[in-house]
Coordinates of C-alpha atoms (C1' of nucleotides) in Angstrom, one line a residue:
Chain A
M1 CA -14.1 31.7 -20.1
I2 CA -13.4 34.8 -17.9
D3 CA -15.5 35.5 -15.0
S4 CA -17.7 37.7 -13.8
S5 CA -17.6 41.9 -14.8
V6 CA -15.4 41.9 -11.3
A7 CA -11.7 41.8 -12.2
V8 CA -10.2 38.4 -10.8
S9 CA -7.0 39.6 -10.0
C10 CA -4.2 38.4 -7.6
S11 CA -5.0 41.7 -5.3
N12 CA -8.5 40.0 -4.2
C13 CA -7.5 36.2 -5.2
S14 CA -8.5 33.7 -2.2
V15 CA -4.8 31.7 -2.4
R16 CA -2.2 35.0 -3.7
R17 CA -0.6 34.0 0.0
L18 CA 0.1 30.5 -1.3
C19 CA 0.3 31.3 -5.0
L20 CA 3.1 33.3 -7.6
P21 CA 2.4 36.7 -5.8
A22 CA 3.4 35.3 -1.8
G23 CA 5.9 37.7 -0.5
L24 CA 5.5 40.6 -3.6
S25 CA 5.1 44.3 -3.3
L26 CA 1.5 45.4 -4.4
E27 CA 3.6 47.2 -6.6
D28 CA 5.1 43.6 -8.4
I29 CA 1.5 42.1 -7.4
A30 CA -0.2 44.8 -9.7
R31 CA 3.1 43.8 -12.7
L32 CA 2.2 39.7 -11.8
E33 CA -1.9 40.9 -12.5
Q34 CA -0.3 41.5 -16.0
V35 CA 0.5 38.0 -16.8
T36 CA -2.1 36.3 -14.9
R37 CA -5.4 38.0 -16.2
K38 CA -6.4 35.1 -18.7
K39 CA -8.6 32.5 -16.2
K40 CA -9.2 29.6 -17.9
V41 CA -12.5 27.1 -16.5
I42 CA -11.8 23.4 -16.3
K43 CA -14.6 21.1 -16.3
A44 CA -14.4 18.0 -14.4
G45 CA -12.4 15.3 -15.6
E46 CA -10.8 17.5 -18.3
S47 CA -6.6 17.7 -18.8
L48 CA -5.0 20.8 -18.3
Y49 CA -2.2 19.6 -21.1
R50 CA -1.3 16.4 -22.4
P51 CA 1.6 14.5 -22.2
G52 CA 3.8 15.4 -25.5
D53 CA 1.7 19.2 -26.1
S54 CA 4.5 21.9 -25.7
F55 CA 4.8 23.7 -23.6
Q56 CA 3.5 27.3 -23.4
N57 CA 1.7 27.7 -19.7
L58 CA 1.9 27.5 -15.9
Y59 CA -1.3 26.8 -14.8
A60 CA -2.0 28.7 -11.1
I61 CA -5.2 26.7 -10.0
R62 CA -8.1 29.5 -8.4
S63 CA -10.5 27.2 -7.5
G64 CA -11.3 23.1 -8.0
S65 CA -8.2 19.8 -8.0
F66 CA -6.2 18.6 -10.2
K67 CA -4.6 15.5 -10.0
S68 CA -1.0 14.9 -11.8
V69 CA 0.0 11.8 -14.1
I70 CA 2.9 10.2 -15.9
I71 CA 2.4 7.8 -18.6
A72 CA 4.7 5.5 -19.0
A73 CA 5.8 3.6 -22.0
D74 CA 3.7 0.9 -21.5
G75 CA 0.5 2.8 -21.3
D76 CA 1.0 2.3 -17.0
T77 CA 0.2 5.2 -15.0
Q78 CA 1.3 6.8 -12.0
V79 CA -0.7 10.1 -10.5
T80 CA 2.2 12.4 -8.6
H81 CA 0.2 15.1 -7.0
F82 CA -3.0 16.2 -6.7
A83 CA -2.8 20.1 -6.4
L84 CA -5.0 22.4 -4.9
P85 CA -5.7 26.1 -5.2
G86 CA -3.4 28.5 -5.1
E87 CA -0.2 25.8 -6.6
L88 CA 1.3 25.7 -10.2
L89 CA 0.8 23.0 -12.2
G90 CA 3.3 22.3 -15.7
L91 CA 7.0 23.4 -14.0
D92 CA 8.2 19.7 -15.1
A93 CA 7.9 20.7 -18.4
Y94 CA 10.3 23.4 -19.2
S95 CA 13.3 20.8 -19.1
K96 CA 12.3 19.6 -22.3
Q97 CA 9.6 22.0 -23.4
V98 CA 7.4 19.5 -23.8
H99 CA 4.5 18.3 -21.4
S100 CA 5.2 14.8 -20.1
S101 CA 3.1 14.3 -17.2
Y102 CA -1.5 15.5 -17.6
A103 CA -3.1 17.2 -14.8
E104 CA -6.3 16.1 -15.0
A105 CA -9.7 18.0 -12.7
L106 CA -10.5 16.6 -10.6
E107 CA -14.1 18.4 -10.2
D108 CA -14.9 21.5 -12.0
S109 CA -12.4 24.3 -11.5
S110 CA -10.8 27.5 -12.4
V111 CA -7.3 28.2 -13.2
C112 CA -4.8 30.9 -15.1
R113 CA -3.4 30.6 -17.4
L114 CA 0.6 32.2 -17.0
P115 CA 2.5 32.4 -20.2
F116 CA 6.0 31.2 -20.0
V117 CA 7.8 33.4 -21.2
Q118 CA 6.4 36.9 -19.9
L119 CA 6.2 35.6 -16.7
E120 CA 10.5 34.9 -17.8
I121 CA 10.9 37.8 -18.8
L122 CA 8.5 39.3 -15.3
A123 CA 10.9 37.4 -12.7
Q124 CA 14.3 38.7 -14.1
Q125 CA 12.9 42.6 -13.3
V126 CA 11.4 41.5 -10.4
P127 CA 14.2 40.1 -8.0
A128 CA 11.0 38.8 -5.3
L129 CA 9.2 37.2 -8.5
Q130 CA 12.2 35.2 -9.3
Q131 CA 12.6 33.6 -5.2
Q132 CA 9.5 33.2 -4.9
I133 CA 10.2 30.8 -8.1
Y134 CA 12.8 29.1 -7.0
S135 CA 11.5 28.3 -3.7
I136 CA 8.0 27.0 -5.5
F137 CA 10.5 24.3 -7.6
S138 CA 12.6 24.2 -4.7
E139 CA 9.8 23.2 -1.9
E140 CA 8.3 20.2 -4.5
L141 CA 11.7 19.1 -5.6
R142 CA 11.1 18.3 -1.5
Q143 CA 7.4 17.7 -0.8
E144 CA 7.7 14.6 -3.8
N145 CA 11.6 13.5 -1.7
E146 CA 8.8 13.1 1.6
I147 CA 6.3 11.0 -0.6
L148 CA 9.3 9.0 -1.8
M149 CA 10.1 8.3 0.9
L150 CA 6.2 7.5 2.0
L151 CA 6.5 4.6 -1.0
G152 CA 9.8 3.6 -0.4
K153 CA 9.3 2.7 3.4
R154 CA 5.9 3.6 4.6
S155 CA 2.9 0.6 5.0
A156 CA -0.5 0.8 4.0
D157 CA -1.7 2.2 6.2
T158 CA 0.7 4.9 7.2
R159 CA 0.6 6.0 4.2
L160 CA -2.8 6.4 3.3
A161 CA -2.3 8.2 7.4
A162 CA -0.3 10.3 5.7
L163 CA -2.5 11.3 2.4
L164 CA -5.5 12.3 4.9
I165 CA -3.2 14.8 7.1
N166 CA -1.5 15.8 4.3
I167 CA -5.1 17.2 2.6
S168 CA -7.0 17.7 5.6
S169 CA -3.6 20.4 6.4
R170 CA -3.6 21.7 3.1
Y171 CA -7.5 22.3 3.3
A172 CA -6.8 23.6 7.1
S173 CA -4.4 26.3 5.8
R174 CA -7.3 27.2 2.2
G175 CA -9.4 28.6 5.1
Y176 CA -11.6 25.7 5.9
S177 CA -12.3 23.2 8.4
H178 CA -9.3 19.7 8.6
S179 CA -11.8 18.1 10.8
E180 CA -14.3 17.4 7.7
F181 CA -13.5 17.8 4.0
I182 CA -15.1 15.8 0.5
L183 CA -12.0 13.3 -1.4
S184 CA -12.7 15.3 -5.1
M185 CA -11.1 11.7 -6.3
P186 CA -12.0 7.9 -6.8
R187 CA -10.5 5.1 -4.7
T188 CA -8.6 4.4 -7.7
D189 CA -6.5 7.6 -8.3
I190 CA -5.7 7.6 -4.5
A191 CA -4.4 3.9 -4.7
N192 CA -2.3 5.1 -8.2
Y193 CA -0.7 7.9 -5.8
L194 CA 0.1 5.5 -2.8
G195 CA 1.1 2.6 -4.5
L196 CA -1.2 0.6 -2.7
T197 CA -5.0 -1.2 -5.2
A198 CA -8.3 0.9 -4.4
E199 CA -9.3 -2.2 -2.7
T200 CA -6.5 -2.2 -0.4
V201 CA -7.6 1.8 0.0
S202 CA -11.2 1.2 0.3
R203 CA -10.1 -1.5 3.0
L204 CA -7.8 1.4 5.1
F205 CA -11.1 3.3 5.2
S206 CA -13.3 0.4 6.8
R207 CA -10.4 0.0 9.0
F208 CA -9.7 3.2 10.1
Q209 CA -13.3 4.3 10.1
R210 CA -14.0 1.3 12.6
Q211 CA -10.6 2.1 14.6
N212 CA -12.4 5.6 15.3
L213 CA -9.9 7.8 13.7
I214 CA -12.0 9.2 10.9
R215 CA -16.6 8.4 9.5
V216 CA -16.2 7.9 5.9
N217 CA -19.1 7.5 3.7
G218 CA -18.1 7.2 -0.2
R219 CA -16.0 11.1 -0.3
V220 CA -17.1 13.1 2.8
V221 CA -14.5 12.2 5.3
Q222 CA -14.3 13.2 9.0
V223 CA -11.8 13.6 11.1
I224 CA -12.1 11.6 14.6
D225 CA -8.9 11.5 15.9
L226 CA -6.9 13.9 14.2
L227 CA -3.2 12.5 17.4
G228 CA -3.9 8.8 15.8
L229 CA -3.9 9.7 12.8
S230 CA -0.3 11.4 12.8
E231 CA 0.8 8.9 14.9
L232 CA -0.2 6.4 12.4
A233 CA 1.6 8.5 9.8
G234 CA 4.1 9.7 11.9
T235 CA 4.0 13.0 11.1
H236 CA 5.4 11.9 7.9
C237 CA 2.1 13.4 7.2
G238 CA 4.1 15.6 3.9
Y239 CA 4.1 19.1 3.7
E240 CA 2.4 22.7 4.5
G241 CA 1.6 21.6 8.2
D242 CA 1.3 24.9 9.6
I243 CA 1.6 28.5 7.8
Chain B
M29 CA 41.2 22.6 -0.5
I30 CA 42.4 24.0 -3.9
D31 CA 43.2 21.3 -6.4
S32 CA 46.0 22.3 -8.6
S33 CA 48.5 24.8 -10.6
V34 CA 46.4 24.8 -12.9
A35 CA 43.1 26.3 -13.4
V36 CA 40.3 24.3 -12.8
S37 CA 37.2 26.3 -13.8
C38 CA 34.2 25.8 -15.7
S39 CA 36.0 25.9 -19.2
N40 CA 37.8 23.2 -19.4
C41 CA 35.6 21.3 -16.7
S42 CA 34.8 18.1 -18.2
V43 CA 31.2 17.5 -17.3
R44 CA 30.8 20.9 -18.4
R45 CA 28.5 20.2 -20.7
L46 CA 26.0 18.9 -18.1
C47 CA 26.1 21.5 -15.8
L48 CA 25.0 24.7 -15.5
P49 CA 27.3 25.6 -18.4
A50 CA 25.7 23.7 -20.6
G51 CA 24.5 26.4 -23.1
L52 CA 26.3 29.8 -21.9
S53 CA 28.3 31.1 -23.8
L54 CA 32.2 31.8 -23.4
E55 CA 32.1 35.7 -21.8
D56 CA 28.9 34.4 -19.9
I57 CA 30.6 31.5 -18.4
A58 CA 34.2 33.4 -17.9
R59 CA 31.2 35.1 -15.9
L60 CA 30.1 32.0 -13.9
E61 CA 33.0 30.7 -13.1
Q62 CA 33.9 34.3 -10.1
V63 CA 30.6 32.5 -9.2
T64 CA 32.2 28.6 -9.0
R65 CA 35.7 29.4 -8.3
K66 CA 36.2 28.0 -4.9
K67 CA 36.3 24.0 -4.6
K68 CA 36.2 21.2 -2.7
V69 CA 37.6 17.9 -2.1
I70 CA 35.1 15.4 0.2
K71 CA 35.7 11.7 1.5
A72 CA 34.5 8.7 1.0
G73 CA 31.2 9.1 3.5
E74 CA 31.5 12.8 4.5
S75 CA 28.6 14.9 4.5
L76 CA 28.1 18.5 2.4
Y77 CA 25.4 19.4 4.4
R78 CA 23.8 17.7 6.5
P79 CA 19.4 18.3 7.9
G80 CA 19.3 21.8 9.4
D81 CA 22.4 22.8 8.0
S82 CA 21.3 26.8 6.7
F83 CA 21.4 27.0 3.1
Q84 CA 24.1 28.6 1.7
N85 CA 25.6 27.0 -1.2
L86 CA 24.8 24.6 -3.8
Y87 CA 27.5 22.6 -4.8
A88 CA 28.3 21.2 -8.1
I89 CA 29.4 17.9 -8.5
R90 CA 33.4 18.0 -10.1
S91 CA 34.1 13.8 -10.2
G92 CA 33.3 11.6 -7.8
S93 CA 29.6 9.9 -6.3
F94 CA 26.7 11.2 -3.6
K95 CA 23.3 10.3 -2.5
S96 CA 20.4 12.4 -0.9
V97 CA 19.2 11.0 1.9
I98 CA 16.3 12.3 4.3
I99 CA 15.5 11.4 7.8
A100 CA 12.6 11.0 9.1
A101 CA 11.0 12.0 12.4
D102 CA 11.4 8.5 13.0
G103 CA 14.7 8.5 12.7
D104 CA 14.2 6.1 9.5
T105 CA 16.1 6.8 6.1
Q106 CA 15.3 7.2 2.5
V107 CA 17.9 8.0 -0.1
T108 CA 16.5 9.4 -2.5
H109 CA 18.6 10.5 -6.0
F110 CA 22.5 9.0 -6.4
A111 CA 24.2 11.8 -8.3
L112 CA 27.0 12.0 -10.8
P113 CA 29.6 15.0 -11.9
G114 CA 27.9 18.0 -13.4
E115 CA 24.9 17.3 -10.7
L116 CA 23.8 20.0 -8.6
L117 CA 23.4 18.6 -4.9
G118 CA 20.6 21.1 -2.7
L119 CA 18.0 23.2 -4.4
D120 CA 15.3 21.2 -2.1
A121 CA 16.7 23.6 0.4
Y122 CA 15.8 26.8 -1.4
S123 CA 12.8 27.3 0.1
K124 CA 13.4 27.0 3.8
Q125 CA 16.8 28.7 3.1
V126 CA 17.4 24.8 5.5
H127 CA 19.1 21.6 3.9
S128 CA 16.7 19.1 5.5
S129 CA 18.5 15.9 3.7
Y130 CA 22.0 15.0 3.9
A131 CA 24.9 14.8 1.0
E132 CA 27.0 11.6 1.3
A133 CA 30.7 10.8 -1.0
L134 CA 29.9 8.3 -1.7
E135 CA 34.0 7.8 -2.8
D136 CA 36.5 11.0 -2.5
S137 CA 35.1 13.0 -4.7
S138 CA 35.4 16.4 -5.4
V139 CA 32.8 19.4 -6.4
C140 CA 32.3 23.3 -6.3
R141 CA 30.7 25.4 -4.0
L142 CA 27.7 28.2 -5.2
P143 CA 26.7 30.6 -3.0
F144 CA 23.9 30.7 -4.1
V145 CA 23.1 33.9 -3.4
Q146 CA 26.1 35.2 -6.0
L147 CA 24.5 32.8 -8.7
E148 CA 21.0 34.7 -7.9
I149 CA 22.1 37.8 -8.7
L150 CA 24.2 36.4 -12.2
A151 CA 20.9 35.2 -13.1
Q152 CA 19.3 37.6 -13.0
Q153 CA 21.7 39.8 -15.4
V154 CA 22.4 36.4 -17.8
P155 CA 18.8 34.9 -19.2
A156 CA 20.5 32.4 -20.1
L157 CA 21.9 31.3 -16.6
Q158 CA 18.7 31.7 -15.4
Q159 CA 16.8 29.6 -18.0
Q160 CA 19.8 26.5 -17.2
I161 CA 18.5 26.9 -13.4
Y162 CA 15.1 26.6 -14.3
S163 CA 16.1 23.4 -16.5
I164 CA 17.7 21.7 -14.3
F165 CA 14.9 22.3 -11.7
S166 CA 11.9 21.0 -13.8
E167 CA 14.8 18.0 -15.4
E168 CA 14.8 17.1 -11.5
L169 CA 11.1 17.2 -10.7
R170 CA 10.8 15.0 -13.3
Q171 CA 13.2 12.4 -12.5
E172 CA 11.3 11.8 -9.0
N173 CA 8.0 11.2 -10.5
E174 CA 9.5 8.3 -12.4
I175 CA 11.3 7.2 -9.4
L176 CA 7.6 7.7 -8.1
M177 CA 6.7 5.1 -10.5
L178 CA 9.2 2.9 -10.1
L179 CA 8.1 3.0 -6.5
G180 CA 4.6 3.1 -6.4
K181 CA 4.1 0.6 -9.6
R182 CA 7.1 -1.5 -10.4
S183 CA 8.3 -4.9 -9.1
A184 CA 11.6 -5.7 -7.6
D185 CA 13.3 -6.8 -10.2
T186 CA 11.7 -3.7 -12.6
R187 CA 13.4 -1.1 -9.7
L188 CA 16.4 -2.9 -10.1
A189 CA 17.0 -3.1 -14.3
A190 CA 16.0 0.5 -13.7
L191 CA 18.4 1.7 -12.0
L192 CA 21.7 -0.1 -13.8
I193 CA 20.2 1.3 -17.1
N194 CA 19.9 4.5 -15.4
I195 CA 23.4 4.2 -14.4
S196 CA 24.7 3.2 -16.9
S197 CA 23.8 5.4 -19.4
R198 CA 24.5 8.8 -17.0
Y199 CA 28.0 7.1 -17.3
A200 CA 27.6 7.0 -20.5
S201 CA 26.7 10.0 -21.4
R202 CA 29.8 11.1 -19.5
G203 CA 32.2 9.3 -21.1
Y204 CA 32.6 6.5 -19.9
S205 CA 31.8 3.0 -20.6
H206 CA 27.8 2.2 -20.3
S207 CA 28.9 -1.9 -20.3
E208 CA 31.2 -2.5 -17.1
F209 CA 31.0 0.0 -14.6
I210 CA 31.3 0.1 -10.7
L211 CA 28.8 1.3 -8.3
S212 CA 30.4 3.6 -5.4
M213 CA 26.9 2.9 -3.2
P214 CA 26.4 -0.2 -1.4
R215 CA 24.1 -2.6 -1.5
T216 CA 21.7 -1.1 1.5
D217 CA 21.9 1.9 -0.2
I218 CA 20.6 1.2 -3.7
A219 CA 18.3 -1.4 -1.3
N220 CA 16.9 1.8 0.7
Y221 CA 16.7 4.1 -2.4
L222 CA 14.7 1.6 -4.4
G223 CA 12.3 0.8 -2.0
L224 CA 13.3 -3.0 -1.3
T225 CA 15.4 -5.1 1.5
A226 CA 20.0 -5.5 0.8
E227 CA 18.7 -9.2 0.7
T228 CA 16.1 -8.9 -1.8
V229 CA 18.8 -6.4 -4.3
S230 CA 21.4 -9.5 -3.5
R231 CA 19.0 -12.3 -4.7
L232 CA 18.3 -9.8 -8.0
F233 CA 21.6 -9.4 -8.6
S234 CA 22.6 -13.5 -8.7
R235 CA 19.3 -13.9 -10.1
F236 CA 20.5 -11.1 -13.8
Q237 CA 23.5 -12.4 -14.1
R238 CA 22.1 -16.5 -14.1
Q239 CA 19.9 -15.3 -16.7
N240 CA 23.2 -13.6 -18.3
L241 CA 21.4 -10.0 -17.9
I242 CA 24.6 -9.1 -16.0
R243 CA 27.3 -10.4 -14.7
V244 CA 28.1 -9.6 -10.6
N245 CA 31.1 -9.2 -8.9
G246 CA 30.7 -7.2 -5.6
R247 CA 30.5 -3.7 -7.1
V248 CA 31.8 -4.2 -10.6
V249 CA 28.9 -4.7 -13.1
Q250 CA 29.4 -5.3 -16.2
V251 CA 26.0 -5.4 -18.5
I252 CA 25.7 -8.7 -21.0
D253 CA 23.3 -8.1 -22.8
L254 CA 21.3 -3.7 -22.6
L255 CA 18.1 -4.7 -24.6
G256 CA 17.1 -7.4 -22.4
L257 CA 17.2 -5.5 -19.5
S258 CA 15.6 -2.4 -20.5
E259 CA 12.6 -5.1 -21.6
L260 CA 12.6 -5.8 -18.0
A261 CA 13.2 -2.2 -17.4
G262 CA 10.9 -1.1 -19.0
T263 CA 12.6 1.5 -20.4
H264 CA 10.8 3.0 -17.5
C265 CA 14.8 3.5 -17.1
G266 CA 15.0 7.1 -15.9
Y267 CA 17.2 9.8 -16.9
E268 CA 19.3 10.9 -19.3
G269 CA 18.3 8.5 -22.2
D270 CA 20.8 10.0 -25.0
I271 CA 22.6 13.4 -25.0
Chain C
dC5 C1' 45.5 -13.2 10.8
dG6 C1' 41.6 -12.3 13.1
dA7 C1' 38.1 -8.7 13.2
dT8 C1' 34.6 -5.4 11.0
dG9 C1' 31.2 -4.5 7.6
dT10 C1' 29.7 -5.9 3.6
dC11 C1' 27.4 -8.8 0.7
dT12 C1' 25.4 -13.4 -0.1
dT13 C1' 21.5 -17.3 0.6
dG14 C1' 18.1 -20.2 2.9
dA15 C1' 13.5 -21.0 5.2
dC16 C1' 9.7 -19.5 6.8
dC17 C1' 6.3 -15.1 7.1
dG18 C1' 2.9 -12.0 6.7
dA19 C1' 1.5 -7.4 4.3
dT20 C1' -0.7 -6.8 0.0
dT21 C1' -2.3 -8.0 -3.9
dT22 C1' -5.7 -10.8 -7.2
dC23 C1' -9.4 -12.8 -8.4
dA24 C1' -14.6 -12.5 -7.7
dA25 C1' -18.8 -11.4 -6.0
dC26 C1' -21.6 -8.6 -4.2
dT27 C1' -24.2 -3.6 -3.1
dC28 C1' -25.0 0.3 -4.4
dG29 C1' -26.0 5.7 -6.6
dC30 C1' -27.1 7.4 -10.7
dG31 C1' -28.7 8.7 -15.1
dT32 C1' -31.1 6.5 -19.4
dG33 C1' -34.6 5.7 -21.5
dG34 C1' -38.3 2.4 -22.3
Chain D
dC7 C1' -42.1 5.6 -13.5
dC8 C1' -39.4 2.4 -13.1
dA9 C1' -36.1 -1.5 -15.1
dC10 C1' -32.1 -1.5 -16.6
dG11 C1' -26.8 -0.4 -17.0
dC12 C1' -22.3 1.0 -15.4
dG13 C1' -19.0 2.8 -12.6
dA14 C1' -17.4 3.1 -8.0
dG15 C1' -16.3 1.5 -3.5
dT16 C1' -16.7 -2.3 -0.6
dT17 C1' -16.4 -7.3 1.4
dG18 C1' -14.6 -11.8 1.2
dA19 C1' -10.9 -15.4 0.0
dA20 C1' -6.3 -17.4 -2.4
dA21 C1' -2.6 -16.2 -3.9
dT22 C1' 1.9 -14.9 -4.2
dC23 C1' 5.8 -11.4 -3.5
dG24 C1' 9.0 -9.1 -0.7
dG25 C1' 10.3 -8.7 3.8
dT26 C1' 12.3 -10.7 8.1
dC27 C1' 15.2 -13.9 10.9
dA28 C1' 19.6 -16.4 11.0
dA29 C1' 24.0 -18.3 9.1
dG30 C1' 27.1 -17.8 7.3
dA31 C1' 31.3 -16.6 3.3
dC32 C1' 33.5 -13.0 1.7
dA33 C1' 37.2 -9.2 2.0
dT34 C1' 39.3 -5.8 3.1
dC35 C1' 42.6 -3.8 7.0
dG36 C1' 44.8 -3.0 11.1

DNA sequence: CGATGTCTTGACCGATTTCAACTCGCGTGG
DNA sequence: CCACGCGAGTTGAAATCGGTCAAGACATCG
C-alpha cells in the first residue's frame, strides 16, 4: 500500500507536468500533497472502482495503465479510454456521485487516491488548482469529441493508425520512445475501443506490417514509418500532439 | 440584442432548474445574475463561435437549439452534440483557451453570454456554483461516453431510436410533449451525429413508420410506440431519463 | 412558376463482421 | 519433463449491413 521509505509526492513525481500539479507554485504543490498522499498499488486486471460504487475519490495514475469501460443495460461494454500516468480517473462520476464505469489496470500499476471533497476545498482556495481541474475536464471533453469523429467517420485502418499515433505521442510526452513501445492492452480491448472486432484489428496489424508502417510482435510495436502512419491517421491522431 | 422591458434573469428563466442556477440559493442566484446579464439572439444558421476563436464566454441556451461540430484537418466534420435550452456551450474550449468546434443555431435562438473569468471568480466564492460547474462538466463526460458506445457498438436502427428517445426525454424534461416534437435539425445533421448517411437515416425513418413506432412528416415526429422504440434503443438512450 | 435545397427511394457495391479453424505461448499438474 | 488445456492472436471464406451513386419527389421561397 505504501510505496517506500522515500516520500512519494507530487514534487518528485515523474509525471507532475502532466498531472494536477501542472502550473502550480511550489507552495501550492505542497498543499496539494496533503491531498494526494494516499498511494495505492493495483495489480493487472484489478479495478479501481466499478459501476455503482459511490464516488469518493479521483485517482491519478503514477505508473502503469488503465482502461475505462462502461457497461450497457444489455451487458455490452465499451472501452472509452486508455489512461496513462499523469491522467485522472473518475471525473465522470461527479454529477451522479456514483461511478457508471469501471477502471481496470491493464498492467501492475500505482495510483494516488484523491478524496474529492478535500480536493474541492483546496481548489476553492487555490485558483491555479481550480483552473487545472477545469482544464483537465475540458481537455477530456475535447478528446472525446475527437474519438467521436474517429468512430463516426473513419475507416478501420484510419482508426487503428490514429490510436497508434496517439499512444506513441503520449508515450513520447512521458519520456519514453515514441517509435517502440509495448501495448499494455489485448487486441480485444483495442478493437472494443475502436468500435471494431478483434479480427479486424489483427488483420490491420498484419497489413500495416506488410506495408512497412510498423513491425509487430504480439504487443510489441515498432513504428517504422511514422509519417506514413500519420498520413493514414490523417493527423486525426488525437491528443497530446506535443508538450 | 436585449430581450425586452421585463428583466430576463435566471430567477424567472424557464430552464433554471436545468442550467447553472440549479441548486443555488436565491441569494446566490442573484449574484449569478450579475454574470449572466448579457443576452444574445442568434438566428438560424449563425454561429456562436468558430474554431480558432479565443475562448471568452460560455453560452447558456435560453431558447432554441444548437449543434456542436468539430472540423478535422481534412475538412470532414462531426456533429458532437445537439444542445437544448438550459445547456452550456463552449466548455471544451477552456483547456486551450481557443475554440476547436463551432456551435451553430439550428433555429432562431437566444443565449446568455457568460464571461468565463467572471464566472470563475464567482464560483471561487460560491461553492454551490462551483459544484454545479463540476457537475455539468462531469455529466457531459458521462453523456459522451454513452454516445461512444452508440457509435462503437450499435446498429443504425438502434442509434436512431436512441437519439429519438433521447430528444423526446429532453423535451419532456423541459415541459414539452415527449410524444410529439419537431426536429430542429436536418437529416444530414442527424446522420452526421450518428455516424451514418442521410440516406440511411431517411430509410430508417420510413421503416420506423412502417413498423408503427413513429409517425414522421419531414421534421415533425410523433412517437406512437415509446416502449417499442425504447426496446430498439435498448435503453441506451442517453441522458436525462427523468428529472 | 421555376429554382434550390431537403428528403426519399432504389439498385448495387464493398468494407467489416461473422463464423470457423488453426497457431502460439504459457502455466498446471500428472 | 512433458502433456494438456486455455486464452490470445491470426487467418480464411462467406454473409451482411450500411455506403455510394443516381434519380425523383417535395416543399419553400423568391
